[in-house]
Short mmCIF file of C-alpha atoms in Angstrom, two decimals:
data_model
loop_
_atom_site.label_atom_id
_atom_site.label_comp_id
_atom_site.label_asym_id
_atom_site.label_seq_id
_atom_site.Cartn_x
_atom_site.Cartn_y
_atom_site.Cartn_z
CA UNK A 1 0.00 0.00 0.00
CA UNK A 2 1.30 3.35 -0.77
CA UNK A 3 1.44 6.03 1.56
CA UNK A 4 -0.64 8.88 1.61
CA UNK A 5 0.26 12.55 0.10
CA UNK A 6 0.87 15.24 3.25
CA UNK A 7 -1.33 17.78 2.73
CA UNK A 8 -0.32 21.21 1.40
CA UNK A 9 -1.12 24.80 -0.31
CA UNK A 10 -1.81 24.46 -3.82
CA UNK A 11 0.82 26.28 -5.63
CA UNK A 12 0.87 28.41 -8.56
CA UNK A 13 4.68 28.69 -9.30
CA UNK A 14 6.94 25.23 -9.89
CA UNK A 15 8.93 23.85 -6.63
CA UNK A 16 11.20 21.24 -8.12
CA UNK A 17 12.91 18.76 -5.78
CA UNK A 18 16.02 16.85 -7.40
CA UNK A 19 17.85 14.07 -5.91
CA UNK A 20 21.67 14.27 -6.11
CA UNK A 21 23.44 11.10 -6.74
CA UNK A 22 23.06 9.72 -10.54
CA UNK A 23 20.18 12.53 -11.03
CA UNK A 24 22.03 15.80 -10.78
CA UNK A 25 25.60 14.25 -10.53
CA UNK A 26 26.98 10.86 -11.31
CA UNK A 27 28.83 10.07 -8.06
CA UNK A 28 29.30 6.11 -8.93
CA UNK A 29 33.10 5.62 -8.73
CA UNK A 30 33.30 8.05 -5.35
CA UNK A 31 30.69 6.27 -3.92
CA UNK A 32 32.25 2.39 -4.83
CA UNK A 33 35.74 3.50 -3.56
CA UNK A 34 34.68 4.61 -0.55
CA UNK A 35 32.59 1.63 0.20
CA UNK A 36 35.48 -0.64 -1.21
CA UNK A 37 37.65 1.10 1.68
CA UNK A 38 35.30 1.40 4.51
CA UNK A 39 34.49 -2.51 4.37
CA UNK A 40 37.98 -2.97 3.62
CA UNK A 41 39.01 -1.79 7.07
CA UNK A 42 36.37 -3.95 8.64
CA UNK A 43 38.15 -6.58 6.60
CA UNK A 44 35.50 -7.17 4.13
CA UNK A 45 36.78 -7.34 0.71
CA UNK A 46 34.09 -6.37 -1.85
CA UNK A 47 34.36 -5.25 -5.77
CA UNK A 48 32.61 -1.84 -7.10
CA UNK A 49 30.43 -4.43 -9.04
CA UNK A 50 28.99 -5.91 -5.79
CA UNK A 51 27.67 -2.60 -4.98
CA UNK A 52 25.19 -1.74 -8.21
CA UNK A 53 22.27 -3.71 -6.95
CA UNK A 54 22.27 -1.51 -4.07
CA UNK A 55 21.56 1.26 -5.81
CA UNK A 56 19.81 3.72 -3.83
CA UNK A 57 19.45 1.98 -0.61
CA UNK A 58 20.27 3.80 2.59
CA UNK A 59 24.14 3.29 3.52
CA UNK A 60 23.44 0.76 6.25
CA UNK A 61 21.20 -1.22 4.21
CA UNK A 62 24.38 -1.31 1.80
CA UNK A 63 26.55 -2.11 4.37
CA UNK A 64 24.66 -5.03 5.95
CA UNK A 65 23.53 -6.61 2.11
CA UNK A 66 27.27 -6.42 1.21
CA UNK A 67 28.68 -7.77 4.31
CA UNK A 68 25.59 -10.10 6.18
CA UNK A 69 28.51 -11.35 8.13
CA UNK A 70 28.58 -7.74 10.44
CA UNK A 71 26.05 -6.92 13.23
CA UNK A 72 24.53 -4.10 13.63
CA UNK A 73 26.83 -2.45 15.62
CA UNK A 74 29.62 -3.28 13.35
CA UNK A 75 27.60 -2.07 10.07
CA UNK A 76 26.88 1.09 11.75
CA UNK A 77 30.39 1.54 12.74
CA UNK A 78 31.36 1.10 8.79
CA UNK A 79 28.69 3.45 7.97
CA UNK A 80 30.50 6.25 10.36
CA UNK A 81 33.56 5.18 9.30
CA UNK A 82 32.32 5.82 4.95
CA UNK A 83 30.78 8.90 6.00
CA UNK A 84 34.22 10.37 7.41
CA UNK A 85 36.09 8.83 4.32
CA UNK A 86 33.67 9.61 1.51
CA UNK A 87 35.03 14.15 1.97
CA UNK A 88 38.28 12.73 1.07
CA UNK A 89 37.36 9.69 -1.45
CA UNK A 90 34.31 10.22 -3.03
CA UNK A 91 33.76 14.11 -3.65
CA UNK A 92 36.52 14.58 -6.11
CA UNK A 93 35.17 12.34 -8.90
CA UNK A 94 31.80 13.58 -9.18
CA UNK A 95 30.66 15.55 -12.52
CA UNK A 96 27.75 17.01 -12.91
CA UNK A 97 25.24 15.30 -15.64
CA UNK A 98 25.21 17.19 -18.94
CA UNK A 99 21.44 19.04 -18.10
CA UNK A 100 22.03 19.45 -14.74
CA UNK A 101 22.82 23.19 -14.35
CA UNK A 102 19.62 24.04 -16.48
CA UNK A 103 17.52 21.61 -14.57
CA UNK A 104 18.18 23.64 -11.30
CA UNK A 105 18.12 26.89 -13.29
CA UNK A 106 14.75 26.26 -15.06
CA UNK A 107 12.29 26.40 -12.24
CA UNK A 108 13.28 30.19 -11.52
CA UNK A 109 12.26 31.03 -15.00
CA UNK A 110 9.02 30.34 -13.92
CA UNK A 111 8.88 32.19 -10.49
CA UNK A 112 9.54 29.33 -8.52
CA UNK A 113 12.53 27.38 -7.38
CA UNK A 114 14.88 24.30 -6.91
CA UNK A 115 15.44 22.27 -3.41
CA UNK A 116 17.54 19.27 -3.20
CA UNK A 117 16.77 16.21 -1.28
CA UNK A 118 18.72 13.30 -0.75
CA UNK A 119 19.84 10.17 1.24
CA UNK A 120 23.50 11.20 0.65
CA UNK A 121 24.82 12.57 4.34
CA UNK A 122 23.71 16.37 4.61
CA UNK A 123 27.29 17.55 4.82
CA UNK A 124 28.48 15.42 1.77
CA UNK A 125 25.04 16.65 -0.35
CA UNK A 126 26.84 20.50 0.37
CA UNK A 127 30.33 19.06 -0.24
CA UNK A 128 29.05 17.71 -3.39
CA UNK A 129 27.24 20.01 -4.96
CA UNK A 130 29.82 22.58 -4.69
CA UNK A 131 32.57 20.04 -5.92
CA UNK A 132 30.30 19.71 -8.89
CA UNK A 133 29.70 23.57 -9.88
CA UNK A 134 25.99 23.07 -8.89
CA UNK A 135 26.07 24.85 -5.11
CA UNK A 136 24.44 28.46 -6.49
CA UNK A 137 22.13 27.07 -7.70
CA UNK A 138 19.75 25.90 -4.62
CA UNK A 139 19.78 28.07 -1.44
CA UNK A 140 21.23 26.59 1.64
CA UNK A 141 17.76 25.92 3.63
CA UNK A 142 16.70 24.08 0.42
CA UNK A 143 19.62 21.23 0.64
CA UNK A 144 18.64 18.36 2.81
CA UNK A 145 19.98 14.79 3.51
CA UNK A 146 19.89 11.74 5.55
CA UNK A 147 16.56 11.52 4.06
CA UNK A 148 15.30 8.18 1.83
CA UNK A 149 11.76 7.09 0.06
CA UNK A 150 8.86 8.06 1.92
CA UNK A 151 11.34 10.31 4.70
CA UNK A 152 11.77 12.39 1.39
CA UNK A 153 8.33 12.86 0.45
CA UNK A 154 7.59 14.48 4.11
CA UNK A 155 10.77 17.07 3.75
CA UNK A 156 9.33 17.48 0.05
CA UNK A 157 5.89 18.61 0.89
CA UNK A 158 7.75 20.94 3.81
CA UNK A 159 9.45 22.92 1.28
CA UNK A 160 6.29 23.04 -1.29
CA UNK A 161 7.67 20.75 -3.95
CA UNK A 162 5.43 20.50 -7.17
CA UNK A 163 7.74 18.03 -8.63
CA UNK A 164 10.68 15.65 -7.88
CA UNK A 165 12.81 14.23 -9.98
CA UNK A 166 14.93 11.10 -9.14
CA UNK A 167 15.85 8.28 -10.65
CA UNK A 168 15.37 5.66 -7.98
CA UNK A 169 11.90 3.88 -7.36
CA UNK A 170 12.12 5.13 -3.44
CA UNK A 171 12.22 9.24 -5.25
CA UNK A 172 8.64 7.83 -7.10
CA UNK A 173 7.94 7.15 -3.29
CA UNK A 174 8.80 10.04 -2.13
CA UNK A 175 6.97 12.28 -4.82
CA UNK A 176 3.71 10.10 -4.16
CA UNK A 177 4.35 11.64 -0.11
CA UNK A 178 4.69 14.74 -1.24
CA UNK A 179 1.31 14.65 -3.41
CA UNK A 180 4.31 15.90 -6.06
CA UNK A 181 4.36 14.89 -10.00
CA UNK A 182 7.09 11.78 -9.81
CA UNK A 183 9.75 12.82 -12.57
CA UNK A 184 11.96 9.84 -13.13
CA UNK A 185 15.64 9.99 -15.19
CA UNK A 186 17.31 7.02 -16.50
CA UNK A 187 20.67 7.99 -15.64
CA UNK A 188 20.36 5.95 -12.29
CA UNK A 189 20.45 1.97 -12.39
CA UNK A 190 16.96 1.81 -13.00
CA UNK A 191 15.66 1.58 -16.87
CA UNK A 192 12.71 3.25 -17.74
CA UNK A 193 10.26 0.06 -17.47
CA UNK A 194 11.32 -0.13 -13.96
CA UNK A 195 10.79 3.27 -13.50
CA UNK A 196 7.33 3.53 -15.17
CA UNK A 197 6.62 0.28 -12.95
CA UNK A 198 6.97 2.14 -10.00
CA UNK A 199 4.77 4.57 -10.90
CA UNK A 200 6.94 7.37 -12.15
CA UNK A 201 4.62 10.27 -14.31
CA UNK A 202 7.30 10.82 -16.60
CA UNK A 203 10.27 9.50 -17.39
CA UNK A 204 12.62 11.34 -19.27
CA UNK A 205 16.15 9.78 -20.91
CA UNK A 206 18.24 13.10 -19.12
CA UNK A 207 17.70 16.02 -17.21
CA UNK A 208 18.11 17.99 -21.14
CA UNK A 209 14.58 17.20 -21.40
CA UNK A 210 13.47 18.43 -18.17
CA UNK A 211 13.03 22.48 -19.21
CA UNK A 212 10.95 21.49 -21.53
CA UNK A 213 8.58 19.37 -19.64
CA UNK A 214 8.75 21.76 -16.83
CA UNK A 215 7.42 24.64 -19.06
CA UNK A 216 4.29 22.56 -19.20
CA UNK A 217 4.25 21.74 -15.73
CA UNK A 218 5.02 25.94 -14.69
CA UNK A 219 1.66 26.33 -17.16
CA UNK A 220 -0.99 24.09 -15.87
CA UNK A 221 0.18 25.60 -12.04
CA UNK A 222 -0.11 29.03 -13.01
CA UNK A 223 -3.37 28.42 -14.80
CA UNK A 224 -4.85 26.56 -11.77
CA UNK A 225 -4.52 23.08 -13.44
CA UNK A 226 -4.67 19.81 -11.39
CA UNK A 227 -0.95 19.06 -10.14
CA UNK A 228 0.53 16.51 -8.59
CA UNK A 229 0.28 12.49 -9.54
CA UNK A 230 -0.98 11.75 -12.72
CA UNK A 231 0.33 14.87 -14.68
CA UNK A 232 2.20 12.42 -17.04
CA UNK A 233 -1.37 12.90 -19.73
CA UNK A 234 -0.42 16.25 -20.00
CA UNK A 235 3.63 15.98 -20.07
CA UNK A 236 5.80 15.88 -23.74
CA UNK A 237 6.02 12.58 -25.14
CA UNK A 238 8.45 10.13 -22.60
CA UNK A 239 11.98 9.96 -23.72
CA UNK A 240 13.89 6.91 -22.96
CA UNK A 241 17.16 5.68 -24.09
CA UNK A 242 19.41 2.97 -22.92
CA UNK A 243 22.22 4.81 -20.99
CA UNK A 244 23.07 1.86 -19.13
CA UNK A 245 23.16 1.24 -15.72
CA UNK A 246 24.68 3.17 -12.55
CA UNK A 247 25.71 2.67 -9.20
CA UNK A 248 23.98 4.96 -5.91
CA UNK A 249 23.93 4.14 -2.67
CA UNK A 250 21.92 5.86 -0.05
CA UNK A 251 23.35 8.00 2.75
CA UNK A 252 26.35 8.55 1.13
#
């Protein structure tokens, strides 16, 4: 059973809510390394490939499917222990998906703006974004983390979103929660079938798309249109494209 939206204002302006890893930024090899040397020190020996299925998942879900062997206290130790490493491992390599800068830029166009939600660590989602040239884009009080599935949707409806975009079946979750139209991108490990499986309203092959379908989305809100689920009738044709399959990991 799905959960329910949270109730909100209607708004007339677009909100858009973007997750970071493999949405806005493609974070795979940071994230892998640092896992590969977290579990290392717990002397768990793991290979980057081990760590697509768990695409998305929050870290200590990661930790304990990788290495069943640890208890809890031990998988929440290696969680700490990737969350201290990742600054130093993991920020460096991230780039910013072609789209990306536009995708946080469009919403202003319209009168409204872009928040960022994610499971990544809140301090690492900051770290990030700034590695990756996207940090003026999205005001401070509009980055949060620590956050996964349905935990999104409730931050989501906080900060008004009208739309979130992930690529992840937990971000079609979370948009559900927030009563939000689910925008799904392929760049993630999830094809579109999955995607459109979990319910997503549109699914679009990059974030290049995503100005366009947001100029129909900034319309029906301004001109008191239904929002929210469901919007997909009304959105530009669905773009797909096989661009293959990426790791996440959630909490990172």
């Amino acid at each position: 059973m799905s959960s329910p939206a949270v109730p909100r204002p209607r708004a007339d302006r677009p909100v858009v809510g973007f997750d970071l890893d493999m949405t806005l930024v493609d974070s795979s090899d940071g994230i892998a390394a640092t896992l590969l040397a977290a579990l290392g020190e717990a002397g768990v020996e793991v290979t980057a490939e081990q760590t697509r299925p768990y695409a998305g998942m929050p870290l200590e879900l990661i930790v304990a499917g990788l290495a069943p062997q640890l208890d809890a206290a031990r998988v929440a130790a290696v969680a700490a222990r990737y969350r201290e490493l990742y600054p130093v491992l993991g920020v460096d390599s991230v780039r910013s998906y072609p789209g990306a800068a536009a995708a946080l830029a469009a919403p202003a166009a319209h009168g409204g703006r872009s928040v960022v939600v994610s499971a990544k660590h809140t301090p690492n989602v900051h770290r990030v974004l700034a590695s990756a040239g996207l940090a003026g884009a999205v005001a401070p009080g509009d980055v949060a983390g620590d956050l996964f599935a349905e935990a999104k949707g409730v931050r989501l409806a906080e900060l008004g979103a009208t739309a979130y975009v992930g690529d992840h079946p937990g971000d079609v979750r979370a948009a559900r929660v927030a009563g939000a139209v689910a925008v799904a991108v392929t760049t993630g490990a999830h094809d579109a079938d999955a995607l459109r499986s979990a319910g997503a309203d549109v699914v679009l092959a990059s974030l290049d798309a995503f100005p366009s379908w947001l100029a129909g989305h900034a319309a029906r809100l301004a001109g008191g249109a239904p929002e929210g689920p469901g919007e997909a009738r009304d959105a530009p044709r669905e773009q797909h494209g096989d661009v293959g399959a990426r790791r996440a990991a959630g909490r990172r």
